[in-house]
């Protein structure tokens, strides 16, 4: 029997790297892509196929999918993991940066969906796993652009799930909570870079400290835990529509569902010091 073929974006570190390893261990033929191939040398040595792909470059994505299909004749699982967090007060974040946040987190993801769907539809099977976040269910100060992208991924994926169901293609959302990766450091550093001075400075520094605490082992989960959930979603005969994963993830999403806006606002304001 031919091994199922999986593509993982953002494969150079964190959740993407761990997912590539976990899928390989379960018998998948795995392609991991990222902008920097040099950071995937260990994955390649382990047996993962690696090459450069920029999810903001259409030609790069088209060439990547064409290569996989030419080499394997099919593609069974797409893990849309590439993404980053751009933080700062809305007033301070340049619109060009906001657009880039959407290009990476939403439009790159959507374009890859467009590219793999015809192949999966022809197979009458396939699975698209979009890495969202609990940030697609709740909100926090200084994260407006990031949260907007993840809210978009949630709505996009729910609609897509209905569209592709008749063709045997299943769409799954993974919703990680705090995870110990470089994502948090990049996000909180961008917050201080953009809003560390000026009218938002004191609030931005408090928010930075809160984000830093979420890197503590007692508060954050490992990329491997998320990878295990992704593998579960890839292999399940009837996968759930969404999988919260990590410490506090289900509690936070459930709280957002149950609490009135005014109460949830108060909880967030107390946590981040913006009362």
One Martini backbone bead per residue (centre of mass of N, CA, C, O) as a GRO file, in nm:
protein
  275
    1UNK     BB    1   0.096   0.036   0.022
    2UNK     BB    2   0.067   0.361  -0.010
    3UNK     BB    3   0.177   0.632   0.121
    4UNK     BB    4   0.079   0.896   0.264
    5UNK     BB    5   0.058   1.247   0.177
    6UNK     BB    6   0.234   1.527   0.328
    7UNK     BB    7   0.190   1.879   0.405
    8UNK     BB    8   0.412   2.116   0.578
    9UNK     BB    9   0.401   2.420   0.704
   10UNK     BB   10   0.632   2.562   0.888
   11UNK     BB   11   0.895   2.336   0.922
   12UNK     BB   12   1.151   2.481   1.087
   13UNK     BB   13   0.961   2.480   1.353
   14UNK     BB   14   0.797   2.367   1.604
   15UNK     BB   15   0.505   2.250   1.502
   16UNK     BB   16   0.601   2.172   1.219
   17UNK     BB   17   0.838   1.991   1.292
   18UNK     BB   18   0.682   1.796   1.481
   19UNK     BB   19   0.477   1.705   1.266
   20UNK     BB   20   0.668   1.581   1.063
   21UNK     BB   21   0.777   1.365   1.255
   22UNK     BB   22   0.503   1.233   1.336
   23UNK     BB   23   0.413   1.148   1.050
   24UNK     BB   24   0.658   0.978   0.979
   25UNK     BB   25   0.615   0.772   1.219
   26UNK     BB   26   0.316   0.698   1.071
   27UNK     BB   27   0.395   0.660   0.743
   28UNK     BB   28   0.445   0.914   0.604
   29UNK     BB   29   0.487   1.122   0.337
   30UNK     BB   30   0.699   1.406   0.389
   31UNK     BB   31   0.648   1.757   0.355
   32UNK     BB   32   0.864   2.034   0.426
   33UNK     BB   33   0.809   2.390   0.458
   34UNK     BB   34   1.007   2.693   0.396
   35UNK     BB   35   1.209   2.959   0.360
   36UNK     BB   36   1.430   2.793   0.538
   37UNK     BB   37   1.616   2.517   0.467
   38UNK     BB   38   1.851   2.506   0.679
   39UNK     BB   39   1.640   2.447   0.925
   40UNK     BB   40   1.578   2.136   0.782
   41UNK     BB   41   1.815   1.930   0.798
   42UNK     BB   42   1.714   1.723   1.012
   43UNK     BB   43   1.464   1.635   0.859
   44UNK     BB   44   1.606   1.529   0.610
   45UNK     BB   45   1.776   1.316   0.764
   46UNK     BB   46   1.501   1.165   0.864
   47UNK     BB   47   1.309   1.174   0.570
   48UNK     BB   48   1.228   1.451   0.491
   49UNK     BB   49   1.093   1.656   0.265
   50UNK     BB   50   1.266   1.952   0.146
   51UNK     BB   51   1.161   2.300   0.081
   52UNK     BB   52   1.103   2.598  -0.056
   53UNK     BB   53   0.844   2.823   0.086
   54UNK     BB   54   0.626   3.103   0.008
   55UNK     BB   55   0.307   3.216   0.122
   56UNK     BB   56   0.351   3.506  -0.055
   57UNK     BB   57   0.422   3.317  -0.316
   58UNK     BB   58   0.269   3.185  -0.578
   59UNK     BB   59   0.491   3.038  -0.738
   60UNK     BB   60   0.592   2.873  -0.497
   61UNK     BB   61   0.327   2.714  -0.448
   62UNK     BB   62   0.282   2.592  -0.725
   63UNK     BB   63   0.555   2.443  -0.745
   64UNK     BB   64   0.520   2.268  -0.490
   65UNK     BB   65   0.266   2.107  -0.570
   66UNK     BB   66   0.374   2.002  -0.839
   67UNK     BB   67   0.606   1.840  -0.719
   68UNK     BB   68   0.450   1.642  -0.540
   69UNK     BB   69   0.269   1.523  -0.765
   70UNK     BB   70   0.503   1.429  -0.948
   71UNK     BB   71   0.640   1.238  -0.724
   72UNK     BB   72   0.349   1.095  -0.596
   73UNK     BB   73   0.046   1.148  -0.738
   74UNK     BB   74  -0.027   1.294  -0.455
   75UNK     BB   75  -0.250   1.438  -0.189
   76UNK     BB   76  -0.376   1.401   0.152
   77UNK     BB   77  -0.222   1.625   0.339
   78UNK     BB   78  -0.284   1.950   0.482
   79UNK     BB   79  -0.067   2.165   0.680
   80UNK     BB   80  -0.157   2.483   0.796
   81UNK     BB   81   0.107   2.649   0.979
   82UNK     BB   82   0.183   2.904   0.876
   83UNK     BB   83   0.288   3.173   1.100
   84UNK     BB   84   0.218   3.485   1.284
   85UNK     BB   85   0.270   3.751   1.533
   86UNK     BB   86   0.125   4.078   1.524
   87UNK     BB   87   0.204   4.338   1.745
   88UNK     BB   88   0.003   4.613   1.852
   89UNK     BB   89  -0.129   4.892   1.820
   90UNK     BB   90  -0.334   4.992   1.580
   91UNK     BB   91  -0.209   5.279   1.557
   92UNK     BB   92   0.102   5.152   1.514
   93UNK     BB   93   0.033   4.962   1.285
   94UNK     BB   94   0.104   4.914   0.982
   95UNK     BB   95  -0.080   4.832   0.712
   96UNK     BB   96   0.137   4.661   0.576
   97UNK     BB   97   0.159   4.462   0.818
   98UNK     BB   98  -0.134   4.374   0.822
   99UNK     BB   99  -0.130   4.251   0.540
  100UNK     BB  100   0.090   4.043   0.596
  101UNK     BB  101  -0.064   3.888   0.810
  102UNK     BB  102  -0.280   3.795   0.603
  103UNK     BB  103  -0.100   3.663   0.391
  104UNK     BB  104   0.007   3.440   0.581
  105UNK     BB  105  -0.254   3.344   0.764
  106UNK     BB  106  -0.468   3.339   0.506
  107UNK     BB  107  -0.389   3.354   0.195
  108UNK     BB  108  -0.186   3.125   0.193
  109UNK     BB  109  -0.375   2.911   0.294
  110UNK     BB  110  -0.593   2.945   0.069
  111UNK     BB  111  -0.411   2.885  -0.175
  112UNK     BB  112  -0.341   2.594  -0.098
  113UNK     BB  113  -0.625   2.496  -0.109
  114UNK     BB  114  -0.667   2.551  -0.409
  115UNK     BB  115  -0.427   2.359  -0.506
  116UNK     BB  116  -0.525   2.078  -0.364
  117UNK     BB  117  -0.826   2.025  -0.430
  118UNK     BB  118  -0.824   1.893  -0.715
  119UNK     BB  119  -0.669   1.638  -0.620
  120UNK     BB  120  -0.865   1.547  -0.397
  121UNK     BB  121  -1.117   1.535  -0.573
  122UNK     BB  122  -1.007   1.315  -0.767
  123UNK     BB  123  -0.973   1.106  -0.519
  124UNK     BB  124  -1.203   1.141  -0.298
  125UNK     BB  125  -0.972   1.265  -0.100
  126UNK     BB  126  -0.891   1.435   0.212
  127UNK     BB  127  -0.691   1.668   0.427
  128UNK     BB  128  -0.753   1.975   0.602
  129UNK     BB  129  -0.521   2.142   0.827
  130UNK     BB  130  -0.587   2.415   1.033
  131UNK     BB  131  -0.395   2.649   1.207
  132UNK     BB  132  -0.499   2.806   1.464
  133UNK     BB  133  -0.660   2.931   1.765
  134UNK     BB  134  -0.773   3.063   2.052
  135UNK     BB  135  -0.747   3.346   1.898
  136UNK     BB  136  -1.029   3.265   1.735
  137UNK     BB  137  -1.217   3.317   2.023
  138UNK     BB  138  -1.051   3.551   2.135
  139UNK     BB  139  -0.906   3.837   2.317
  140UNK     BB  140  -0.655   4.109   2.302
  141UNK     BB  141  -0.449   4.340   2.358
  142UNK     BB  142  -0.248   4.410   2.067
  143UNK     BB  143  -0.399   4.160   1.876
  144UNK     BB  144  -0.590   4.238   1.638
  145UNK     BB  145  -0.455   4.123   1.378
  146UNK     BB  146  -0.417   3.834   1.467
  147UNK     BB  147  -0.710   3.771   1.550
  148UNK     BB  148  -0.834   3.833   1.276
  149UNK     BB  149  -0.699   3.594   1.130
  150UNK     BB  150  -0.818   3.364   1.313
  151UNK     BB  151  -1.112   3.426   1.266
  152UNK     BB  152  -1.090   3.377   0.962
  153UNK     BB  153  -1.002   3.079   0.972
  154UNK     BB  154  -1.254   2.977   1.105
  155UNK     BB  155  -1.465   3.064   0.890
  156UNK     BB  156  -1.331   2.938   0.647
  157UNK     BB  157  -1.330   2.640   0.750
  158UNK     BB  158  -1.632   2.601   0.794
  159UNK     BB  159  -1.713   2.649   0.500
  160UNK     BB  160  -1.522   2.444   0.366
  161UNK     BB  161  -1.639   2.189   0.495
  162UNK     BB  162  -1.909   2.207   0.334
  163UNK     BB  163  -1.798   2.212   0.040
  164UNK     BB  164  -1.606   1.933   0.059
  165UNK     BB  165  -1.773   1.691   0.159
  166UNK     BB  166  -1.888   1.567  -0.121
  167UNK     BB  167  -1.557   1.492  -0.197
  168UNK     BB  168  -1.405   1.366   0.070
  169UNK     BB  169  -1.322   1.633   0.221
  170UNK     BB  170  -1.153   1.723   0.517
  171UNK     BB  171  -1.198   1.974   0.778
  172UNK     BB  172  -0.958   2.108   1.018
  173UNK     BB  173  -0.918   2.240   1.346
  174UNK     BB  174  -0.649   2.389   1.527
  175UNK     BB  175  -0.637   2.502   1.891
  176UNK     BB  176  -0.401   2.652   2.036
  177UNK     BB  177  -0.243   2.739   2.298
  178UNK     BB  178   0.009   2.778   2.483
  179UNK     BB  179   0.337   2.765   2.327
  180UNK     BB  180   0.675   2.651   2.316
  181UNK     BB  181   0.786   2.901   2.111
  182UNK     BB  182   0.895   3.164   1.903
  183UNK     BB  183   0.628   3.315   1.871
  184UNK     BB  184   0.607   3.475   2.137
  185UNK     BB  185   0.866   3.642   2.110
  186UNK     BB  186   0.794   3.781   1.846
  187UNK     BB  187   0.529   3.912   1.940
  188UNK     BB  188   0.636   4.074   2.194
  189UNK     BB  189   0.854   4.232   2.040
  190UNK     BB  190   0.661   4.378   1.846
  191UNK     BB  191   0.513   4.534   2.064
  192UNK     BB  192   0.756   4.709   2.163
  193UNK     BB  193   0.843   4.824   1.889
  194UNK     BB  194   0.553   4.979   1.848
  195UNK     BB  195   0.445   5.035   2.184
  196UNK     BB  196   0.689   5.110   2.395
  197UNK     BB  197   0.606   5.392   2.307
  198UNK     BB  198   0.404   5.621   2.429
  199UNK     BB  199   0.066   5.597   2.516
  200UNK     BB  200   0.104   5.255   2.541
  201UNK     BB  201   0.355   5.167   2.706
  202UNK     BB  202   0.256   5.055   2.983
  203UNK     BB  203   0.060   4.843   2.860
  204UNK     BB  204   0.264   4.696   2.681
  205UNK     BB  205   0.449   4.598   2.908
  206UNK     BB  206   0.235   4.430   3.052
  207UNK     BB  207   0.169   4.247   2.814
  208UNK     BB  208   0.453   4.135   2.779
  209UNK     BB  209   0.465   3.996   3.058
  210UNK     BB  210   0.230   3.808   3.012
  211UNK     BB  211   0.348   3.661   2.764
  212UNK     BB  212   0.602   3.561   2.908
  213UNK     BB  213   0.454   3.376   3.117
  214UNK     BB  214   0.341   3.178   2.881
  215UNK     BB  215   0.638   3.025   2.873
  216UNK     BB  216   0.586   2.865   3.104
  217UNK     BB  217   0.559   2.534   3.179
  218UNK     BB  218   0.288   2.571   3.356
  219UNK     BB  219   0.135   2.722   3.090
  220UNK     BB  220   0.277   2.554   2.865
  221UNK     BB  221   0.312   2.376   2.580
  222UNK     BB  222   0.410   2.155   2.342
  223UNK     BB  223   0.458   2.084   2.014
  224UNK     BB  224   0.405   1.777   2.044
  225UNK     BB  225   0.111   1.798   2.137
  226UNK     BB  226   0.008   1.917   1.874
  227UNK     BB  227   0.110   1.697   1.683
  228UNK     BB  228  -0.065   1.470   1.801
  229UNK     BB  229  -0.334   1.605   1.718
  230UNK     BB  230  -0.281   1.613   1.416
  231UNK     BB  231  -0.254   1.310   1.378
  232UNK     BB  232  -0.533   1.244   1.474
  233UNK     BB  233  -0.676   1.413   1.250
  234UNK     BB  234  -0.541   1.250   1.009
  235UNK     BB  235  -0.652   0.946   1.110
  236UNK     BB  236  -0.932   0.988   1.150
  237UNK     BB  237  -1.226   0.886   1.025
  238UNK     BB  238  -1.391   1.110   1.218
  239UNK     BB  239  -1.328   1.411   1.250
  240UNK     BB  240  -1.323   1.682   1.403
  241UNK     BB  241  -1.361   2.017   1.350
  242UNK     BB  242  -1.215   2.063   1.640
  243UNK     BB  243  -0.891   2.115   1.834
  244UNK     BB  244  -0.814   2.168   2.132
  245UNK     BB  245  -0.475   2.260   2.263
  246UNK     BB  246  -0.363   2.266   2.571
  247UNK     BB  247  -0.323   2.467   2.822
  248UNK     BB  248  -0.647   2.608   2.863
  249UNK     BB  249  -0.800   2.593   2.593
  250UNK     BB  250  -1.084   2.489   2.668
  251UNK     BB  251  -1.145   2.691   2.892
  252UNK     BB  252  -1.132   2.949   2.721
  253UNK     BB  253  -1.342   2.876   2.502
  254UNK     BB  254  -1.573   2.821   2.702
  255UNK     BB  255  -1.578   3.097   2.840
  256UNK     BB  256  -1.645   3.257   2.586
  257UNK     BB  257  -1.922   3.114   2.538
  258UNK     BB  258  -2.050   3.186   2.838
  259UNK     BB  259  -1.960   3.472   2.859
  260UNK     BB  260  -2.014   3.779   2.871
  261UNK     BB  261  -1.863   4.043   2.740
  262UNK     BB  262  -1.829   4.213   2.999
  263UNK     BB  263  -1.689   3.988   3.162
  264UNK     BB  264  -1.458   3.921   2.967
  265UNK     BB  265  -1.338   4.202   2.959
  266UNK     BB  266  -1.258   4.205   3.259
  267UNK     BB  267  -1.062   3.970   3.254
  268UNK     BB  268  -0.869   4.086   3.043
  269UNK     BB  269  -0.807   4.357   3.182
  270UNK     BB  270  -0.682   4.238   3.438
  271UNK     BB  271  -0.456   4.075   3.299
  272UNK     BB  272  -0.339   4.345   3.119
  273UNK     BB  273  -0.397   4.636   3.252
  274UNK     BB  274  -0.675   4.793   3.095
  275UNK     BB  275  -0.873   4.947   3.315
   0.00000   0.00000   0.00000
